CSV table of N, CA and C in Angstrom, one decimal:
chain,number,residue,atom,x,y,z
A,1,MET,N,0.0,8.5,37.1
A,1,MET,CA,-0.7,9.4,36.7
A,1,MET,C,-0.2,10.8,36.0
A,2,GLY,N,0.0,10.8,34.6
A,2,GLY,CA,0.8,12.1,34.1
A,2,GLY,C,-0.2,13.1,33.9
A,3,GLY,N,0.5,14.1,34.1
A,3,GLY,CA,0.3,15.7,33.3
A,3,GLY,C,-0.2,16.0,35.3
A,4,THR,N,-0.4,16.6,35.1
A,4,THR,CA,-0.3,18.0,36.2
A,4,THR,C,-2.2,18.5,36.3
A,5,HIS,N,-2.6,17.8,37.7
A,5,HIS,CA,-4.2,18.5,37.9
A,5,HIS,C,-4.3,19.6,39.2
A,6,SER,N,-5.0,20.1,38.8
A,6,SER,CA,-5.4,20.8,39.8
A,6,SER,C,-6.8,21.3,39.9
A,7,SER,N,-6.4,20.9,42.1
A,7,SER,CA,-8.3,20.8,42.5
A,7,SER,C,-8.9,22.2,42.6
A,8,GLU,N,-8.0,23.6,42.3
A,8,GLU,CA,-8.4,24.4,42.3
A,8,GLU,C,-9.0,25.4,41.3
A,9,PRO,N,-9.8,25.6,41.5
A,9,PRO,CA,-11.1,26.4,40.1
A,9,PRO,C,-10.1,27.7,39.9
A,10,GLU,N,-10.3,27.8,38.6
A,10,GLU,CA,-9.8,28.7,37.6
A,10,GLU,C,-10.3,30.7,38.2
A,11,PRO,N,-9.3,30.9,38.8
A,11,PRO,CA,-9.9,32.6,39.0
A,11,PRO,C,-10.7,32.7,37.8
A,12,TYR,N,-11.2,33.8,38.6
A,12,TYR,CA,-12.9,33.8,38.0
A,12,TYR,C,-12.2,35.1,36.8
A,13,PRO,N,-11.0,35.9,36.3
A,13,PRO,CA,-10.6,37.2,35.3
A,13,PRO,C,-10.6,36.1,34.7
A,14,ALA,N,-9.5,35.0,34.9
A,14,ALA,CA,-8.9,33.5,33.8
A,14,ALA,C,-10.2,33.5,32.8
A,15,LEU,N,-11.5,33.4,33.8
A,15,LEU,CA,-12.6,32.4,33.1
A,15,LEU,C,-12.9,33.8,32.3
A,16,ARG,N,-13.3,34.9,32.4
A,16,ARG,CA,-13.8,35.8,32.2
A,16,ARG,C,-13.4,36.6,30.5
A,17,VAL,N,-11.9,36.0,30.6
A,17,VAL,CA,-11.1,36.5,29.6
A,17,VAL,C,-10.8,35.0,28.8
A,18,ARG,N,-10.7,33.6,29.1
A,18,ARG,CA,-11.1,32.8,27.9
A,18,ARG,C,-12.5,33.4,27.4
A,19,ALA,N,-13.2,33.6,27.7
A,19,ALA,CA,-14.4,33.3,27.2
A,19,ALA,C,-15.4,34.2,26.6
A,20,LEU,N,-14.9,35.5,27.0
A,20,LEU,CA,-14.5,36.9,25.7
A,20,LEU,C,-13.6,36.7,24.6
A,21,GLU,N,-12.7,35.7,24.8
A,21,GLU,CA,-11.9,35.7,23.7
A,21,GLU,C,-12.3,34.6,22.7
A,22,SER,N,-13.1,33.8,23.6
A,22,SER,CA,-13.5,32.2,22.8
A,22,SER,C,-15.0,32.9,21.6
A,23,LEU,N,-15.5,33.1,22.4
A,23,LEU,CA,-16.8,34.1,22.2
A,23,LEU,C,-16.4,34.8,20.5
A,24,LEU,N,-15.0,35.8,20.6
A,24,LEU,CA,-14.7,37.3,20.2
A,24,LEU,C,-14.2,36.3,18.5
A,25,ILE,N,-14.1,34.5,19.2
A,25,ILE,CA,-13.1,34.3,17.3
A,25,ILE,C,-14.2,33.3,17.3
A,26,GLU,N,-15.4,33.4,17.7
A,26,GLU,CA,-16.6,32.6,17.3
A,26,GLU,C,-17.1,33.2,16.5
A,27,LYS,N,-17.5,34.6,16.7
A,27,LYS,CA,-18.2,35.6,16.0
A,27,LYS,C,-17.2,35.8,14.5
A,28,GLY,N,-15.9,35.5,14.6
A,28,GLY,CA,-15.5,35.8,13.3
A,28,GLY,C,-14.2,37.5,13.2
A,29,LEU,N,-14.9,37.8,14.4
A,29,LEU,CA,-14.0,38.9,15.4
A,29,LEU,C,-12.2,39.2,15.7
A,30,LEU,N,-12.3,38.0,15.5
A,30,LEU,CA,-10.5,38.1,16.3
A,30,LEU,C,-10.2,36.5,16.3
A,31,SER,N,-8.8,36.5,15.9
A,31,SER,CA,-8.4,34.3,15.6
A,31,SER,C,-7.8,34.6,16.5
A,32,SER,N,-6.9,32.9,16.5
A,32,SER,CA,-6.1,33.1,17.5
A,32,SER,C,-4.7,33.8,17.4
A,33,ASP,N,-4.8,33.5,16.3
A,33,ASP,CA,-3.2,34.3,16.1
A,33,ASP,C,-2.7,35.6,16.2
A,34,VAL,N,-4.5,36.6,16.6
A,34,VAL,CA,-3.9,37.8,16.6
A,34,VAL,C,-4.1,37.4,17.8
A,35,VAL,N,-4.4,37.6,18.2
A,35,VAL,CA,-4.3,37.5,19.9
A,35,VAL,C,-2.8,36.5,20.9
A,36,ASP,N,-2.1,35.5,19.4
A,36,ASP,CA,-0.8,34.9,20.5
A,36,ASP,C,0.5,36.4,19.8
A,37,LYS,N,-0.5,37.1,18.6
A,37,LYS,CA,0.7,38.1,18.1
A,37,LYS,C,0.5,39.8,19.5
A,38,LEU,N,-0.5,40.0,19.6
A,38,LEU,CA,-1.0,40.7,21.3
A,38,LEU,C,-0.2,40.2,21.7
A,39,VAL,N,0.0,38.9,22.0
A,39,VAL,CA,0.5,38.8,23.9
A,39,VAL,C,1.7,38.5,23.7
A,40,ALA,N,2.6,38.5,22.5
A,40,ALA,CA,4.1,38.5,22.3
A,40,ALA,C,4.1,39.7,22.3
A,41,VAL,N,3.9,40.4,22.0
A,41,VAL,CA,4.5,42.1,22.1
A,41,VAL,C,4.2,42.4,23.1
A,42,TYR,N,2.9,42.5,24.4
A,42,TYR,CA,3.6,42.4,26.1
A,42,TYR,C,4.2,41.9,26.3
A,43,GLU,N,4.6,40.7,25.8
A,43,GLU,CA,6.3,40.2,26.3
A,43,GLU,C,7.3,40.5,26.3
A,44,HIS,N,7.3,41.3,24.9
A,44,HIS,CA,9.1,41.2,24.4
A,44,HIS,C,8.9,42.8,23.9
A,45,ASP,N,8.0,43.6,23.7
A,45,ASP,CA,8.4,44.7,22.9
A,45,ASP,C,7.6,45.7,24.2
A,46,VAL,N,6.8,45.6,24.9
A,46,VAL,CA,6.3,46.5,25.8
A,46,VAL,C,7.0,46.5,26.8
A,47,GLY,N,8.1,47.4,28.1
A,47,GLY,CA,8.0,46.9,29.4
A,47,GLY,C,9.1,48.0,29.8
A,48,PRO,N,9.0,47.4,31.0
A,48,PRO,CA,10.9,48.1,31.7
A,48,PRO,C,11.8,48.1,31.2
A,49,MET,N,12.4,47.5,30.4
A,49,MET,CA,13.3,46.4,29.5
A,49,MET,C,13.2,47.7,28.9
A,50,ASN,N,12.7,49.0,28.1
A,50,ASN,CA,13.0,49.7,27.0
A,50,ASN,C,13.4,50.3,27.9
A,51,GLY,N,12.6,50.8,28.8
A,51,GLY,CA,12.9,52.3,29.6
A,51,GLY,C,14.5,51.9,30.5
A,52,ALA,N,14.7,50.7,30.7
A,52,ALA,CA,15.8,50.6,31.3
A,52,ALA,C,17.5,50.9,30.0
A,53,ARG,N,17.0,50.2,28.7
A,53,ARG,CA,18.0,50.4,27.6
A,53,ARG,C,17.9,51.8,27.2
A,54,VAL,N,17.0,53.0,27.6
A,54,VAL,CA,17.0,54.3,27.1
A,54,VAL,C,17.9,55.0,28.6
A,55,VAL,N,17.6,54.7,29.4
A,55,VAL,CA,18.7,55.4,30.3
A,55,VAL,C,19.6,54.8,30.3
A,56,ALA,N,20.7,53.8,30.0
A,56,ALA,CA,21.6,52.8,29.9
A,56,ALA,C,22.1,53.8,29.3
A,57,ARG,N,21.7,53.9,27.5
A,57,ARG,CA,22.4,54.5,26.5
A,57,ARG,C,22.5,55.8,27.1
A,58,ALA,N,21.7,56.9,27.9
A,58,ALA,CA,21.9,58.2,28.2
A,58,ALA,C,23.6,57.9,29.0
A,59,TRP,N,23.4,57.1,29.6
A,59,TRP,CA,24.8,56.7,30.6
A,59,TRP,C,26.3,56.8,29.7
A,60,VAL,N,26.2,55.7,29.3
A,60,VAL,CA,27.2,55.6,28.1
A,60,VAL,C,27.4,56.5,26.8
A,61,ASP,N,26.3,57.6,26.0
A,61,ASP,CA,26.3,57.8,25.2
A,61,ASP,C,26.1,59.8,25.3
A,62,PRO,N,27.0,60.4,25.6
A,62,PRO,CA,26.8,61.7,26.5
A,62,PRO,C,26.0,62.7,25.1
A,63,ALA,N,26.3,62.8,23.8
A,63,ALA,CA,25.7,63.0,23.1
A,63,ALA,C,24.3,62.4,23.2
A,64,TYR,N,23.8,61.6,23.0
A,64,TYR,CA,22.1,60.3,23.4
A,64,TYR,C,21.8,61.1,24.9
A,65,ARG,N,22.9,61.4,25.7
A,65,ARG,CA,22.1,62.4,26.9
A,65,ARG,C,20.9,63.6,26.7
A,66,GLN,N,22.2,64.1,25.9
A,66,GLN,CA,21.9,65.3,25.8
A,66,GLN,C,20.4,65.7,24.6
A,67,ARG,N,20.4,64.6,23.7
A,67,ARG,CA,18.9,64.7,22.7
A,67,ARG,C,18.3,64.6,24.0
A,68,LEU,N,18.1,63.4,24.3
A,68,LEU,CA,17.2,62.6,25.6
A,68,LEU,C,16.4,64.1,26.5
A,69,LEU,N,16.9,64.5,27.5
A,69,LEU,CA,17.1,65.8,27.9
A,69,LEU,C,16.4,67.4,27.0
A,70,ALA,N,16.6,67.5,25.6
A,70,ALA,CA,16.4,68.1,24.9
A,70,ALA,C,15.1,67.6,24.1
A,71,ASP,N,14.8,66.8,23.4
A,71,ASP,CA,13.7,65.9,23.3
A,71,ASP,C,13.1,65.0,23.4
A,72,GLY,N,12.5,64.5,24.5
A,72,GLY,CA,13.0,63.1,25.0
A,72,GLY,C,12.0,61.9,23.8
A,73,THR,N,11.1,62.3,23.3
A,73,THR,CA,10.0,62.0,22.1
A,73,THR,C,10.9,61.7,21.4
A,74,ALA,N,11.4,62.3,21.2
A,74,ALA,CA,12.9,62.1,19.5
A,74,ALA,C,13.3,60.9,19.5
A,75,ALA,N,14.0,61.3,21.3
A,75,ALA,CA,15.5,60.3,21.6
A,75,ALA,C,15.3,59.5,22.1
A,76,ILE,N,14.3,59.2,22.3
A,76,ILE,CA,13.6,57.0,22.6
A,76,ILE,C,12.6,56.7,21.7
A,77,ALA,N,12.6,57.6,20.6
A,77,ALA,CA,12.1,57.1,19.3
A,77,ALA,C,13.0,56.5,18.4
A,78,GLU,N,14.6,57.3,18.5
A,78,GLU,CA,15.5,56.5,17.7
A,78,GLU,C,15.9,55.2,18.1
A,79,LEU,N,15.6,54.8,19.7
A,79,LEU,CA,15.7,53.5,19.7
A,79,LEU,C,14.7,52.6,19.4
A,80,GLY,N,13.6,53.1,18.8
A,80,GLY,CA,12.4,52.5,18.5
A,80,GLY,C,11.6,52.3,19.6
A,81,PHE,N,10.8,52.7,20.6
A,81,PHE,CA,10.4,53.1,21.3
A,81,PHE,C,9.0,53.9,21.2
A,82,GLY,N,8.0,54.1,22.2
A,82,GLY,CA,7.1,55.3,21.9
A,82,GLY,C,5.7,54.8,21.5
A,83,GLY,N,4.7,55.8,20.6
A,83,GLY,CA,3.8,55.3,20.3
A,83,GLY,C,2.8,54.7,21.2
A,84,ARG,N,1.6,54.3,20.5
A,84,ARG,CA,0.8,53.3,21.1
A,84,ARG,C,0.1,53.3,22.1
A,85,GLY,N,-0.2,55.0,22.5
A,85,GLY,CA,-1.0,55.2,23.7
A,85,GLY,C,0.2,54.9,24.5
A,86,GLY,N,0.8,56.1,25.3
A,86,GLY,CA,1.6,56.5,26.0
A,86,GLY,C,2.7,57.2,25.3
A,87,GLY,N,3.4,57.4,25.3
A,87,GLY,CA,4.5,57.6,24.9
A,87,GLY,C,5.0,58.2,23.5
A,88,ASP,N,4.3,59.3,24.0
A,88,ASP,CA,3.3,60.1,22.5
A,88,ASP,C,3.9,61.4,22.8
A,89,LYS,N,4.2,62.0,24.2
A,89,LYS,CA,4.5,63.1,24.2
A,89,LYS,C,5.9,62.9,26.1
A,90,MET,N,7.0,62.8,25.7
A,90,MET,CA,8.0,62.0,26.8
A,90,MET,C,8.7,63.0,27.3
A,91,VAL,N,8.4,63.6,28.5
A,91,VAL,CA,10.2,64.9,29.0
A,91,VAL,C,10.0,64.4,30.2
A,92,VAL,N,11.6,63.6,30.1
A,92,VAL,CA,12.8,63.4,29.9
A,92,VAL,C,13.4,64.7,31.4
A,93,VAL,N,14.3,64.4,33.0
A,93,VAL,CA,14.3,65.2,33.5
A,93,VAL,C,15.4,64.1,34.3
A,94,GLU,N,16.1,64.9,34.9
A,94,GLU,CA,17.7,64.3,35.7
A,94,GLU,C,17.4,64.8,36.8
A,95,ASN,N,17.9,63.7,37.6
A,95,ASN,CA,18.4,64.0,38.8
A,95,ASN,C,20.4,64.6,38.8
A,96,THR,N,20.3,65.7,39.5
A,96,THR,CA,21.7,66.1,39.7
A,96,THR,C,21.8,66.0,41.5
A,97,PRO,N,23.8,66.6,41.7
A,97,PRO,CA,23.6,66.5,43.4
A,97,PRO,C,22.7,67.2,43.9
A,98,THR,N,21.8,68.6,43.4
A,98,THR,CA,21.1,69.3,43.9
A,98,THR,C,19.8,69.6,43.8
A,99,VAL,N,19.5,68.9,42.3
A,99,VAL,CA,18.1,68.8,42.6
A,99,VAL,C,17.7,67.3,41.8
A,100,HIS,N,16.5,66.8,42.5
A,100,HIS,CA,16.3,65.3,42.1
A,100,HIS,C,14.7,64.9,42.2
A,101,ASN,N,14.6,64.8,41.3
A,101,ASN,CA,13.3,64.5,40.6
A,101,ASN,C,12.1,64.0,41.2
A,102,LEU,N,11.0,64.4,41.1
A,102,LEU,CA,10.1,62.9,42.0
A,102,LEU,C,8.5,63.0,40.5
A,103,VAL,N,8.9,62.0,40.1
A,103,VAL,CA,7.5,61.9,39.1
A,103,VAL,C,6.4,61.4,39.7
A,104,VAL,N,5.4,61.5,39.7
A,104,VAL,CA,3.4,61.1,40.4
A,104,VAL,C,3.1,60.7,38.6
A,105,CYS,N,2.9,59.8,38.9
A,105,CYS,CA,1.4,59.0,38.2
A,105,CYS,C,0.1,58.8,38.3
A,106,THR,N,-0.8,59.2,37.4
A,106,THR,CA,-2.2,58.5,38.3
A,106,THR,C,-2.8,58.0,37.0
A,107,LEU,N,-1.7,56.9,36.5
A,107,LEU,CA,-1.9,56.2,35.6
A,107,LEU,C,-2.9,56.6,34.9
A,108,CYS,N,-3.0,57.2,34.2
A,108,CYS,CA,-4.3,57.9,33.0
A,108,CYS,C,-3.6,57.3,32.4
A,109,SER,N,-4.5,57.6,30.9
A,109,SER,CA,-4.1,56.6,29.6
A,109,SER,C,-2.8,58.0,29.2
A,110,CYS,N,-1.9,58.6,29.1
A,110,CYS,CA,-0.4,59.4,29.0
A,110,CYS,C,0.3,58.8,29.4
A,111,TYR,N,-0.4,56.9,30.7
A,111,TYR,CA,0.8,56.3,30.7
A,111,TYR,C,2.1,56.4,29.8
A,112,PRO,N,3.0,56.4,30.5
A,112,PRO,CA,4.1,55.6,28.9
A,112,PRO,C,4.1,54.6,28.6
A,113,TRP,N,3.8,53.5,28.5
A,113,TRP,CA,4.0,52.1,28.8
A,113,TRP,C,4.3,51.6,27.5
A,114,PRO,N,4.7,52.2,26.7
A,114,PRO,CA,6.1,51.8,25.9
A,114,PRO,C,7.1,51.0,26.6
A,115,VAL,N,7.5,52.5,27.5
A,115,VAL,CA,8.4,52.6,27.9
A,115,VAL,C,8.8,51.9,29.0
A,116,LEU,N,7.8,51.5,29.9
A,116,LEU,CA,7.5,51.6,31.7
A,116,LEU,C,6.9,50.0,31.9
A,117,GLY,N,6.2,49.2,31.0
A,117,GLY,CA,5.6,48.3,30.6
A,117,GLY,C,3.7,48.8,31.5
A,118,LEU,N,3.3,48.1,31.4
A,118,LEU,CA,2.0,47.8,31.8
A,118,LEU,C,1.8,48.4,33.7
A,119,PRO,N,1.1,49.1,34.1
A,119,PRO,CA,1.1,49.4,35.3
A,119,PRO,C,0.2,48.8,36.0
């Protein structure tokens, strides 16, 4: 017998998402192409790999590191990240031998998901 079959029901949130997507497409408010493009953005353009690129660049490029500490928003934008909700105003701090920073986030609307990924 070909293919895969599962007797497990689809999780409720997945069913709701599929129903909402189908309804929006049926009403002409959304197309499957738009959904596919949005999913691709979240899969490839948003996430913690962006923050890792920023940090790696700061490690190997002292001039970039200084720009990052002076104006995090502008320096991060140099790499093409920011905006799109969260990331509009980025403040960058660094740990030193005598100062260790702890960042506490409440996951509000200012969460920098373009750089850190979805919470």
